[in-house]
XYZ file of N, CA and C in Angstrom:
747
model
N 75.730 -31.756 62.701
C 75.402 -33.130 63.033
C 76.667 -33.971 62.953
N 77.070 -34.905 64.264
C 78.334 -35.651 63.928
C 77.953 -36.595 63.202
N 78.900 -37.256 62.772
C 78.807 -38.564 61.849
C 78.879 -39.847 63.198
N 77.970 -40.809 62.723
C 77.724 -41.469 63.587
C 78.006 -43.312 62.559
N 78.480 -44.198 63.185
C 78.511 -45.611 62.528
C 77.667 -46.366 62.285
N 77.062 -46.747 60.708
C 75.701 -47.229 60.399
C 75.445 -48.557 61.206
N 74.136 -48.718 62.060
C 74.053 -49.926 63.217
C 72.758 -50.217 62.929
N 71.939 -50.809 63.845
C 70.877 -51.362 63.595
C 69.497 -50.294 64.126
N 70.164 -49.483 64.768
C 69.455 -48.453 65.346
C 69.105 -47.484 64.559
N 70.284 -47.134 63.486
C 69.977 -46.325 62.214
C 68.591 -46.705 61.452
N 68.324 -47.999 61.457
C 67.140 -48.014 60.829
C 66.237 -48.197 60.803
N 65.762 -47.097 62.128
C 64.200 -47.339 62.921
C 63.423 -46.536 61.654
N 64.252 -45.906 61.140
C 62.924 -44.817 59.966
C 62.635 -45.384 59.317
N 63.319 -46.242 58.919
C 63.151 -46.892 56.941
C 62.064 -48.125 57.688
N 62.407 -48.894 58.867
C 61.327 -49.421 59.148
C 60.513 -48.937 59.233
N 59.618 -48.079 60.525
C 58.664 -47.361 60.546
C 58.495 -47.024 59.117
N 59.043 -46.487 58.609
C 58.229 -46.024 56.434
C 58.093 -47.059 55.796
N 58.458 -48.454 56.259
C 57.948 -49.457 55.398
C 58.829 -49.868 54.364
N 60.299 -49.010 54.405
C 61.240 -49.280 53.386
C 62.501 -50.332 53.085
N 62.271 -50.915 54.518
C 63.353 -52.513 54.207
C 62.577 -53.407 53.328
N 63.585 -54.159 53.310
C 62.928 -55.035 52.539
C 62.603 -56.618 52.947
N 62.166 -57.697 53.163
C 62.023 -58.844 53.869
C 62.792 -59.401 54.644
N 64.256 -58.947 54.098
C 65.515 -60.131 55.111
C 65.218 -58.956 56.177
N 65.485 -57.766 55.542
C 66.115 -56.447 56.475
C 65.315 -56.121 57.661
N 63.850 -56.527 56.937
C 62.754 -56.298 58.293
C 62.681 -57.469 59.180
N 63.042 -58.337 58.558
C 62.956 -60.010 59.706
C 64.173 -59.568 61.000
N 65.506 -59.263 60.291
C 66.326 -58.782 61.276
C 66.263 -57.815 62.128
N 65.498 -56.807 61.641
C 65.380 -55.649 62.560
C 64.130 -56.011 63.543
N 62.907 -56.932 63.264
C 61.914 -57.233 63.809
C 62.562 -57.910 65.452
N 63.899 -59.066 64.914
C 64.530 -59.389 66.243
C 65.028 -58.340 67.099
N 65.704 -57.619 66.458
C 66.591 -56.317 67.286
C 65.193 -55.588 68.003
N 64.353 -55.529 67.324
C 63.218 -54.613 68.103
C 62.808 -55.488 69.375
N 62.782 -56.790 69.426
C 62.536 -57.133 70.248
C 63.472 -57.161 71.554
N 64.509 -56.590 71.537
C 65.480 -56.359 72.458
C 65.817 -55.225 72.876
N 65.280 -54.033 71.955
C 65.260 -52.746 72.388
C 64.314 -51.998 72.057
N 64.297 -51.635 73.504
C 63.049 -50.824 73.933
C 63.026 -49.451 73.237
N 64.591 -48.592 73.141
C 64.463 -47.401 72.712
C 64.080 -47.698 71.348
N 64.197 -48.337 70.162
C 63.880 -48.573 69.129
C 62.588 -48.936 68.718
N 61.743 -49.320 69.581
C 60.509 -49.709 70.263
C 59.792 -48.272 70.047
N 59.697 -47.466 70.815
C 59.502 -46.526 71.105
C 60.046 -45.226 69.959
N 60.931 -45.425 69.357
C 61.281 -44.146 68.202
C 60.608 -44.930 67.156
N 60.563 -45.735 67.090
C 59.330 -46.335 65.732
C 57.975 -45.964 65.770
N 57.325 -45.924 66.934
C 55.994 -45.660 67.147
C 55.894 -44.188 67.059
N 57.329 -43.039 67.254
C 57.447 -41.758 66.971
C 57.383 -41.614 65.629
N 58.047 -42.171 65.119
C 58.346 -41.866 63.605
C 56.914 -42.033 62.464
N 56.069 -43.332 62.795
C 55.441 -43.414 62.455
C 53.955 -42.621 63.004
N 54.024 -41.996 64.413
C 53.345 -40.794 64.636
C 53.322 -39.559 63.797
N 54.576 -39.376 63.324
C 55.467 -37.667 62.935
C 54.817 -38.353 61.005
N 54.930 -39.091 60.751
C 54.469 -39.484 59.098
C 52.778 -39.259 59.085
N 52.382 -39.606 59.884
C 50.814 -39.354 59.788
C 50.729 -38.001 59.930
N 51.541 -37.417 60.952
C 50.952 -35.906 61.219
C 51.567 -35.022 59.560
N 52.432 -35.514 59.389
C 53.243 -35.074 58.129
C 51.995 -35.299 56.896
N 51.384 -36.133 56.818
C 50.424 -36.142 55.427
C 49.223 -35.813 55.648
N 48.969 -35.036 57.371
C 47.673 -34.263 57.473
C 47.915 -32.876 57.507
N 49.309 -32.733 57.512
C 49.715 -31.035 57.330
C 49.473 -30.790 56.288
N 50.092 -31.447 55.300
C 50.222 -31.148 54.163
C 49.057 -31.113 52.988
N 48.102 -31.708 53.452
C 46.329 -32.241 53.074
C 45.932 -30.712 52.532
N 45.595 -30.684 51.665
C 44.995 -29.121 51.057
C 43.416 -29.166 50.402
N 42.313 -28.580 50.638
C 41.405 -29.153 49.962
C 41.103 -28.705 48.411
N 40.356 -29.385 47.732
C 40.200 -29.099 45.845
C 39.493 -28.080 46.029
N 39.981 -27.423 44.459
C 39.066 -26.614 44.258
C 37.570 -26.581 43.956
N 36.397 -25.501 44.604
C 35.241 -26.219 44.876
C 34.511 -26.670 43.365
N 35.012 -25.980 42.473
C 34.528 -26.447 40.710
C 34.944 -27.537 40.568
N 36.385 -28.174 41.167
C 36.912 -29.222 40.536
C 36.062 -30.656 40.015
N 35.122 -30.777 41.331
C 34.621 -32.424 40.887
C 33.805 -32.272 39.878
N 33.203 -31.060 39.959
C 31.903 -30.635 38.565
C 32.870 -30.947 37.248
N 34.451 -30.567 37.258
C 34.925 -30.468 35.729
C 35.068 -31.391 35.763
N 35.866 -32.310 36.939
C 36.499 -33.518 36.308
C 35.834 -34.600 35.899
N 34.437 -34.221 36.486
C 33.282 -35.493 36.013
C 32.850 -35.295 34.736
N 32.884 -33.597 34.132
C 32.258 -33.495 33.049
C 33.437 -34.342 31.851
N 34.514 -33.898 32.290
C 35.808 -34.217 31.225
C 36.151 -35.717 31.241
N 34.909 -36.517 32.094
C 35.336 -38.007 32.040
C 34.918 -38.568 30.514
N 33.808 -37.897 30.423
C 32.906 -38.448 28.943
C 33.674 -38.649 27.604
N 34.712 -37.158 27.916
C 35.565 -37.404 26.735
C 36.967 -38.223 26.679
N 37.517 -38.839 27.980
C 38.189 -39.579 27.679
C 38.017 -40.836 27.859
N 38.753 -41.465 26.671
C 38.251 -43.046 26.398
C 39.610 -43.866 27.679
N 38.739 -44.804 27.793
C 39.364 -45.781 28.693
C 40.141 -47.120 28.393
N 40.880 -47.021 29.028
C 42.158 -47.884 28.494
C 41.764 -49.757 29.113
N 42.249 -50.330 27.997
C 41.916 -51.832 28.687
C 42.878 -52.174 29.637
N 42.840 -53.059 30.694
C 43.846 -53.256 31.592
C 45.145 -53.807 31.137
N 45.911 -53.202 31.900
C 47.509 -53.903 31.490
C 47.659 -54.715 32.279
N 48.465 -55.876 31.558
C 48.451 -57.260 32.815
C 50.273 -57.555 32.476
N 51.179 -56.887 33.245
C 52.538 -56.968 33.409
C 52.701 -58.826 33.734
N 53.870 -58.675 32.766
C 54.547 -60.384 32.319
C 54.722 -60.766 34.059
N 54.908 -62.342 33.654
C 55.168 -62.895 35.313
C 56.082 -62.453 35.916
N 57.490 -62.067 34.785
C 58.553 -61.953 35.267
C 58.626 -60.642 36.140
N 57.547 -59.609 36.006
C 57.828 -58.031 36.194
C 57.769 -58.312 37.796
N 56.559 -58.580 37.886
C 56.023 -59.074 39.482
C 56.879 -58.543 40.825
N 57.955 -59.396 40.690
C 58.987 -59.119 41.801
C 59.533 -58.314 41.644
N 59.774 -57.091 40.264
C 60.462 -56.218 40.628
C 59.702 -55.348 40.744
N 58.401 -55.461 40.642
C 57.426 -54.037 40.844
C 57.038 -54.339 42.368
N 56.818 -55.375 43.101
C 56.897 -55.285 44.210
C 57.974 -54.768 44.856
N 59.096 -54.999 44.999
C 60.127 -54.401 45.351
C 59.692 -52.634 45.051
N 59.648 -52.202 44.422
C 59.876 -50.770 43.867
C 58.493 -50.479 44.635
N 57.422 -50.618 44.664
C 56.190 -50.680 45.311
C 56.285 -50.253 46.818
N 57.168 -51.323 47.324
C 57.277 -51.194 48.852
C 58.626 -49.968 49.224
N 59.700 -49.506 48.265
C 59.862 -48.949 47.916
C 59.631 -47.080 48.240
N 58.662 -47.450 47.357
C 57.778 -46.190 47.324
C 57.138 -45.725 48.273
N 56.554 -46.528 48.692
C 55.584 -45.957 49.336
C 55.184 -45.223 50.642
N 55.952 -44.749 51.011
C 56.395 -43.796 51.714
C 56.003 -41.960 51.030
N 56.480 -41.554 49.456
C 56.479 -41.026 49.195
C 55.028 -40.575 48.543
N 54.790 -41.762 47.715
C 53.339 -42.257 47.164
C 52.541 -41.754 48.385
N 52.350 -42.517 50.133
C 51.474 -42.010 50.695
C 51.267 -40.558 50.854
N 52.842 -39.857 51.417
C 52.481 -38.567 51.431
C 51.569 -37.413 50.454
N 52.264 -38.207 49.436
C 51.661 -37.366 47.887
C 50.037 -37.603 47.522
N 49.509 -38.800 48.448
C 48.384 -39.315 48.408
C 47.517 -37.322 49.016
N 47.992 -37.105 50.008
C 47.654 -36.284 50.575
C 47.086 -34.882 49.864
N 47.928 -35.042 48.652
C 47.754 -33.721 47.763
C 47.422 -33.931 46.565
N 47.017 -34.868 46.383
C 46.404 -36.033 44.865
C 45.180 -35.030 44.710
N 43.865 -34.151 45.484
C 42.802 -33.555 45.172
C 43.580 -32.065 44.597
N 43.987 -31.396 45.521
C 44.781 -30.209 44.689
C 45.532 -30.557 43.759
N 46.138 -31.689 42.996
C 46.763 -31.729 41.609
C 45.526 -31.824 40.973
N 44.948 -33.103 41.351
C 43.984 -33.285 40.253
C 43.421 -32.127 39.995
N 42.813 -30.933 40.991
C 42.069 -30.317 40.375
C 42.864 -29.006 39.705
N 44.202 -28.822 39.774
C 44.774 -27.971 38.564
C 44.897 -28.435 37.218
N 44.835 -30.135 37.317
C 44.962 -30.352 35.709
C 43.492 -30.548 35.340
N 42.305 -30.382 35.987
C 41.249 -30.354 35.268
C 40.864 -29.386 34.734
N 41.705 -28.185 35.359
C 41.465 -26.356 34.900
C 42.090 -25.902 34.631
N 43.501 -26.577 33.660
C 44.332 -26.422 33.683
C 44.295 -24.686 32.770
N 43.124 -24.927 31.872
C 42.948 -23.666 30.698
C 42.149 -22.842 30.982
N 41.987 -22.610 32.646
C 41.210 -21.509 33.110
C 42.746 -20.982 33.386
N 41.768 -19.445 33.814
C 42.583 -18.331 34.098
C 44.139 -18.684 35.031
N 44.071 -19.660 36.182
C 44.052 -20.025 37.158
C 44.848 -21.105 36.906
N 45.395 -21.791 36.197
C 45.209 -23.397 35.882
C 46.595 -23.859 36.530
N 47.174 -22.815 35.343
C 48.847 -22.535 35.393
C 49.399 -22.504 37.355
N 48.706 -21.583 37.572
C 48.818 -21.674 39.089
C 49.096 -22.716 40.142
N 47.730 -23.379 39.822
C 47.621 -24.311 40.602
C 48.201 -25.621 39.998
N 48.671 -26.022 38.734
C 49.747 -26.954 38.528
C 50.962 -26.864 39.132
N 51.451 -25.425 39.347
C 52.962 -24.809 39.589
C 52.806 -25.082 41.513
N 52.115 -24.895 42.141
C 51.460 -25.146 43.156
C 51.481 -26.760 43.547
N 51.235 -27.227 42.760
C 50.931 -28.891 42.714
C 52.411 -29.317 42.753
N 53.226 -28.709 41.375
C 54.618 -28.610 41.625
C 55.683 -28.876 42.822
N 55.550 -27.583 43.617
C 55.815 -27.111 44.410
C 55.429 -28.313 45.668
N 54.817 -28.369 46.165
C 53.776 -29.359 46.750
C 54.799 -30.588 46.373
N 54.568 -31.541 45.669
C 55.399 -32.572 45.316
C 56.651 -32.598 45.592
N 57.411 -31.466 45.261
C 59.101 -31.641 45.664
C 59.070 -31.433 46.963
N 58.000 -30.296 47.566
C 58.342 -30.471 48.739
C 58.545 -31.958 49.628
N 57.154 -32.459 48.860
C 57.111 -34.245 50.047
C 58.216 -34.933 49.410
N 58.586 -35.307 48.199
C 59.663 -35.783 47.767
C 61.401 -35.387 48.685
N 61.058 -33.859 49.294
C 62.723 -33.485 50.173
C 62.521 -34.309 51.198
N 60.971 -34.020 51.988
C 60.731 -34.589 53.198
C 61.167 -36.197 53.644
N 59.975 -36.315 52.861
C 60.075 -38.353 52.615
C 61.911 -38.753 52.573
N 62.553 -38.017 51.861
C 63.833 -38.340 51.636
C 64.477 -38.315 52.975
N 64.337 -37.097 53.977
C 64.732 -37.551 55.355
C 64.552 -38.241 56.103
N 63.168 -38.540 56.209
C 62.782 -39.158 57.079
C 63.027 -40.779 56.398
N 63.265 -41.125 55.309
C 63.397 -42.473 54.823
C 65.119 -42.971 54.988
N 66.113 -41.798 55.282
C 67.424 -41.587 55.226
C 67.862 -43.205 55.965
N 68.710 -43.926 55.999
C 69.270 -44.634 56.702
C 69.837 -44.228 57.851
N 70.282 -43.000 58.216
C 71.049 -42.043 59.329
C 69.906 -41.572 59.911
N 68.351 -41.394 59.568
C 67.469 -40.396 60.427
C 67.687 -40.241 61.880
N 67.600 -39.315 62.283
C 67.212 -39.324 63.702
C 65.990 -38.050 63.610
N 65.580 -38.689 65.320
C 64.510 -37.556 65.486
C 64.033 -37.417 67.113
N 64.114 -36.580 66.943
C 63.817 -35.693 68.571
C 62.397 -35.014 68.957
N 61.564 -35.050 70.285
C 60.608 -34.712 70.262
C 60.565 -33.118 70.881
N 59.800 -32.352 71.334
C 59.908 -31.219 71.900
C 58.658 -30.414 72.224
N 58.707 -29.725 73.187
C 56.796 -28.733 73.652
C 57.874 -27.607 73.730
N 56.887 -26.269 72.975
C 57.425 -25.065 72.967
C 56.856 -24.130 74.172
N 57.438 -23.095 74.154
C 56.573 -22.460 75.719
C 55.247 -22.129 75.775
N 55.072 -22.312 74.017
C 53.213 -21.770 74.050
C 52.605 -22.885 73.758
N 53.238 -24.267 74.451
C 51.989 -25.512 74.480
C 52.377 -26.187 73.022
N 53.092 -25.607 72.094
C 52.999 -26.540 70.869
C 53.903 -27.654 70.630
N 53.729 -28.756 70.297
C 54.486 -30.432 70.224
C 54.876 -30.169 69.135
N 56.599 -30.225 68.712
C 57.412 -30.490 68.072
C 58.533 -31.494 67.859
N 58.412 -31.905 66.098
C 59.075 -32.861 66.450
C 60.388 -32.589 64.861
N 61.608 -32.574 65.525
C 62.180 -32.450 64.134
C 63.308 -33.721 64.001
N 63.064 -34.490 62.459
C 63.910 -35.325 61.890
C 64.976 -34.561 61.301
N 65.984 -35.086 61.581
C 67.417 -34.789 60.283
C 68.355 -35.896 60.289
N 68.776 -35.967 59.091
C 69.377 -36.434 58.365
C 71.042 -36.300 57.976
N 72.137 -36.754 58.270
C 73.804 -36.182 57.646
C 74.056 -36.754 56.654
N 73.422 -37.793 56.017
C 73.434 -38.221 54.710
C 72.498 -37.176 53.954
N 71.479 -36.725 54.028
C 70.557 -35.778 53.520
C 70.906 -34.372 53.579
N 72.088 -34.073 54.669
C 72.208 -33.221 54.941
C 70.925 -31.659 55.251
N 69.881 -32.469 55.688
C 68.687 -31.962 55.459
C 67.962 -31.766 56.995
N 66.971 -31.073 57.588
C 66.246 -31.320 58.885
C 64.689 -30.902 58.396
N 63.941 -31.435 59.054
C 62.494 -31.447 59.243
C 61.748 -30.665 60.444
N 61.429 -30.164 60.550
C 60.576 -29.760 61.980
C 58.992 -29.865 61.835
N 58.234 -30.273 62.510
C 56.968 -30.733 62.685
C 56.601 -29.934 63.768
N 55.254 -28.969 63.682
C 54.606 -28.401 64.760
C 53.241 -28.790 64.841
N 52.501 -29.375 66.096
C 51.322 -29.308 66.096
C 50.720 -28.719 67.569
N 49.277 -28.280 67.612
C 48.941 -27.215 68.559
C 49.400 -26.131 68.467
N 49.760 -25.440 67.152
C 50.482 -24.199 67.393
C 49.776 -23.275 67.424
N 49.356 -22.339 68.628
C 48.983 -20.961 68.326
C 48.919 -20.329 66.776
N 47.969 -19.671 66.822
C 48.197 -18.118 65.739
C 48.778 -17.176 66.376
N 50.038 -17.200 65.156
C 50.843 -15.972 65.909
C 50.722 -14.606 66.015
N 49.424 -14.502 65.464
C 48.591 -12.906 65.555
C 48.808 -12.127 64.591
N 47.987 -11.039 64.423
C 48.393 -10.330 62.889
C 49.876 -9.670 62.980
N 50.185 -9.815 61.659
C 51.491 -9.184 61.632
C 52.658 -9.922 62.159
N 52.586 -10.897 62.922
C 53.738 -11.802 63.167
C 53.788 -13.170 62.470
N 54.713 -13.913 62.391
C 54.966 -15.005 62.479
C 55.877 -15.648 63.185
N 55.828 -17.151 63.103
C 57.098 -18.243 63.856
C 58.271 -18.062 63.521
N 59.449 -18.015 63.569
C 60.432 -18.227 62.678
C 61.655 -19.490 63.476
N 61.980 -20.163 62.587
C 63.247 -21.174 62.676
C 64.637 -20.876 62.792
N 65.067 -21.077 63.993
C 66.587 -20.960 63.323
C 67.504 -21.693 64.119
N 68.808 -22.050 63.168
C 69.510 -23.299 63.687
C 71.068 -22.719 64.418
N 70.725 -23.205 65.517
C 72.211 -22.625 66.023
C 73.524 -23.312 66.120
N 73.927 -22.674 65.378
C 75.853 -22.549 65.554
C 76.555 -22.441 66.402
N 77.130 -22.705 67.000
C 77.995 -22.816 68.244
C 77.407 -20.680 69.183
N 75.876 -20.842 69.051
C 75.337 -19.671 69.770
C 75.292 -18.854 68.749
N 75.218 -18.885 67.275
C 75.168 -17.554 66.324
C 73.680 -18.481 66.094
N 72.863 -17.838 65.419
C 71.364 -18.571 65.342
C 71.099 -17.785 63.938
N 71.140 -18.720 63.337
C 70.884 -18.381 61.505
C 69.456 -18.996 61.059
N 68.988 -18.155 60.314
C 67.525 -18.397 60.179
C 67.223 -19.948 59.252
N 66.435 -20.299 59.636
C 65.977 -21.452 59.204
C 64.427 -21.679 58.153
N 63.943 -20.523 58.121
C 62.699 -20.628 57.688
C 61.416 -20.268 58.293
N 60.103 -20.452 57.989
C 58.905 -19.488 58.874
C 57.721 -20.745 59.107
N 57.105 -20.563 59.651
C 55.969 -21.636 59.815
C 54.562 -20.365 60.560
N 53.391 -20.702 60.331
C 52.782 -19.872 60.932
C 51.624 -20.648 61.438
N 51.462 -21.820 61.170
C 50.642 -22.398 61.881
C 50.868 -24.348 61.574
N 50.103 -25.167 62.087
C 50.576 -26.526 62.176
C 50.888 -27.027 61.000
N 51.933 -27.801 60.940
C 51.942 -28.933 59.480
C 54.273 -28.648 59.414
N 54.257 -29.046 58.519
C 55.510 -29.706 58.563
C 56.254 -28.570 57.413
N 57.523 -28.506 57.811
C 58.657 -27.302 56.967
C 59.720 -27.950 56.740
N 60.604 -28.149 56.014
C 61.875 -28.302 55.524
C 62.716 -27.262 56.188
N 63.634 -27.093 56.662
C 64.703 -26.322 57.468
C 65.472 -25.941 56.493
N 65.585 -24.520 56.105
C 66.507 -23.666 55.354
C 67.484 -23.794 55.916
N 69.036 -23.467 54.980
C 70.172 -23.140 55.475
C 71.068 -24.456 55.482
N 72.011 -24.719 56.658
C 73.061 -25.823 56.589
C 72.900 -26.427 57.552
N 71.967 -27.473 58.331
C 71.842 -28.015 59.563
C 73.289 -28.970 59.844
N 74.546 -29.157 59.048
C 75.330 -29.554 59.508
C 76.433 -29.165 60.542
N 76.783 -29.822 61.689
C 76.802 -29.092 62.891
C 76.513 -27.852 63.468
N 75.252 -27.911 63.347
C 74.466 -27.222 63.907
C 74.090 -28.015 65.722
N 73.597 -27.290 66.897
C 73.758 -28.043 67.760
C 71.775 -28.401 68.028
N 71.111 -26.845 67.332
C 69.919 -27.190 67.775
C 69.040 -26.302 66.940
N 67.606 -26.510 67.333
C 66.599 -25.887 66.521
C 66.132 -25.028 67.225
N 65.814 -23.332 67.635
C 65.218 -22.634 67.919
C 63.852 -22.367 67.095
N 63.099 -21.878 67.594
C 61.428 -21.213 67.405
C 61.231 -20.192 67.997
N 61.243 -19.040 67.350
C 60.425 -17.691 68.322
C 59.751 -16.877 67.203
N 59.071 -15.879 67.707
C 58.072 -15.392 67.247
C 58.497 -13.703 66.669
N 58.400 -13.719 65.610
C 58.800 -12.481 65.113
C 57.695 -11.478 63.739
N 58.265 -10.646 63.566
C 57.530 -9.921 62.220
C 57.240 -10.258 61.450
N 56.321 -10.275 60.865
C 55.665 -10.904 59.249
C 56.989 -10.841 58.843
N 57.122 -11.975 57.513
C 58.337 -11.869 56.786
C 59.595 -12.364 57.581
N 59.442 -12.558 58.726
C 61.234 -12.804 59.323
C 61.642 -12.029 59.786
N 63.099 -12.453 60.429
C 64.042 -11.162 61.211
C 65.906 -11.702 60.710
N 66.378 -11.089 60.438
C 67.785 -11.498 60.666
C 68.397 -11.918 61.662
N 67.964 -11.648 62.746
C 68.588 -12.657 64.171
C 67.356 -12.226 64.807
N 67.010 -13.061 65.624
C 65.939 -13.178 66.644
C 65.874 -11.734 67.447
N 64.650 -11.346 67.756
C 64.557 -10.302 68.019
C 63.081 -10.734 69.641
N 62.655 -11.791 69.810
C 62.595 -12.164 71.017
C 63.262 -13.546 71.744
N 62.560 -13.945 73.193
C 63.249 -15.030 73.568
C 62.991 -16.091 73.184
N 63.361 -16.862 72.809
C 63.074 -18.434 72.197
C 62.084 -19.113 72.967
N 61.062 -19.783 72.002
C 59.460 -20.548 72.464
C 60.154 -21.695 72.364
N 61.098 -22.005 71.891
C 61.700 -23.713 71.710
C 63.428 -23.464 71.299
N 64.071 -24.292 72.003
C 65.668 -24.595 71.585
C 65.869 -25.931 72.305
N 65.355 -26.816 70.871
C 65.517 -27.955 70.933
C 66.874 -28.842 70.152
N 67.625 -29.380 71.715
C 68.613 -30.275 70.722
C 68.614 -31.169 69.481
N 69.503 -30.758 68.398
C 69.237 -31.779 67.865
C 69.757 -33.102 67.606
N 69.079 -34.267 67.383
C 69.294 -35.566 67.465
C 70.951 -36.049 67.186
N 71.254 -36.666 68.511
C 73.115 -36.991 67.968
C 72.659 -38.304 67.047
């Protein structure tokens, strides 16, 4: 990814996520009104965030609401906290902030909750470490797509599926988003990989819709390939590419 000069265009993401802050959005609200492409990658970005916190959506476990209702009885309830006048403005700030990350994580709030309600079944350990897992992932994500540098590119693979991948050179990080994706049939999967001036180094696996973090070094890298290979991966592609999509200058 080249390095590019921070402008007003850089910060169609943090708008779309809700992360300027009042002056920053009044100014960018004018600039939007003068450009159309900015117009238009906002209404992407904020497309690619919704699809991002329905990938990631997992449902509870089916015991969970039975425990967590039983385990309400025993804990006592706290009286409300009413934060000094002074806090106000800085919890708003931090609030708007957030929330970007907060929503995504909203997404997976039923699978935490229900590992810490079981936590001392067989199982518990699991699905906290799971919950874990889960969290840092949206925490890498959110971080790109909130980047001041984001960019993001759209793309259809040869088997009909809409892709869309964000990256980041401050994050040094990329995103890829698939939706409509085929099942890649038993025994295969998708695999990612980012190409190097034509060497294509693996990037990671996806096997059906929802959103991946991009393994490896997406820095100048020129693009994102997708093709379809063996359970587990391949060391270099072993068919023809379903997608080799540029990525975002």
């Amino acid at each position: 990814m080249k390095h590019h000069a921070t402008d007003a265009h850089t910060l169609v993401a943090a708008y779309a996520l809700g992360a300027l802050d009042d002056a920053e959005r009044k100014d960018f609200d004018a600039h939007l009104r003068a450009c159309e492409a900015c117009r238009q990658e906002a209404a992407e970005f904020q497309a690619t965030t919704a699809r991002l916190a329905a990938a990631v959506a997992q449902p509870p476990p089916a015991a969970a609401k039975a425990q967590v209702m039983a385990a309400i009885d025993e804990v006592r309830q706290l009286p409300p906290r009413i934060p000094a006048p002074s806090a106000a403005p800085v919890l708003g700030g931090i609030l708007r902030r957030r929330a970007v990350p907060l929503a995504l994580a909203a997404s997976v709030a039923a699978a935490a909750l229900g590992g810490v309600a079981i936590r001392q079944t067989q199982n518990g350990q699991d699905l906290e470490q799971q919950a874990r897992q889960a969290q840092q992932q949206l925490d890498a994500v959110s971080a790109v797509l909130a980047a001041p540098d984001a960019r993001t590119v759209h793309g259809k693979a040869a088997n009909g599926a809409l892709t869309t991948v964000v990256s980041s050179e401050q994050q040094n990080r990329a995103v890829f988003t698939a939706a409509n994706l085929p099942a890649p049939g038993s025994g295969k999967t998708y695999q990612l990989w980012l190409d190097h001036d034509g060497t294509m180094r693996p990037a990671g696996l996806i096997d059906h819709d929802g959103t991946v973090l991009l393994t490896g070094n997406p820095a100048d890298a020129g693009a994102v390939g997708l093709t379809l290979e063996p359970a587990g991966g391949s060391p270099q592609p072993t068919t023809d590419p379903l997608l080799l999509m540029t990525l975002p200058a």
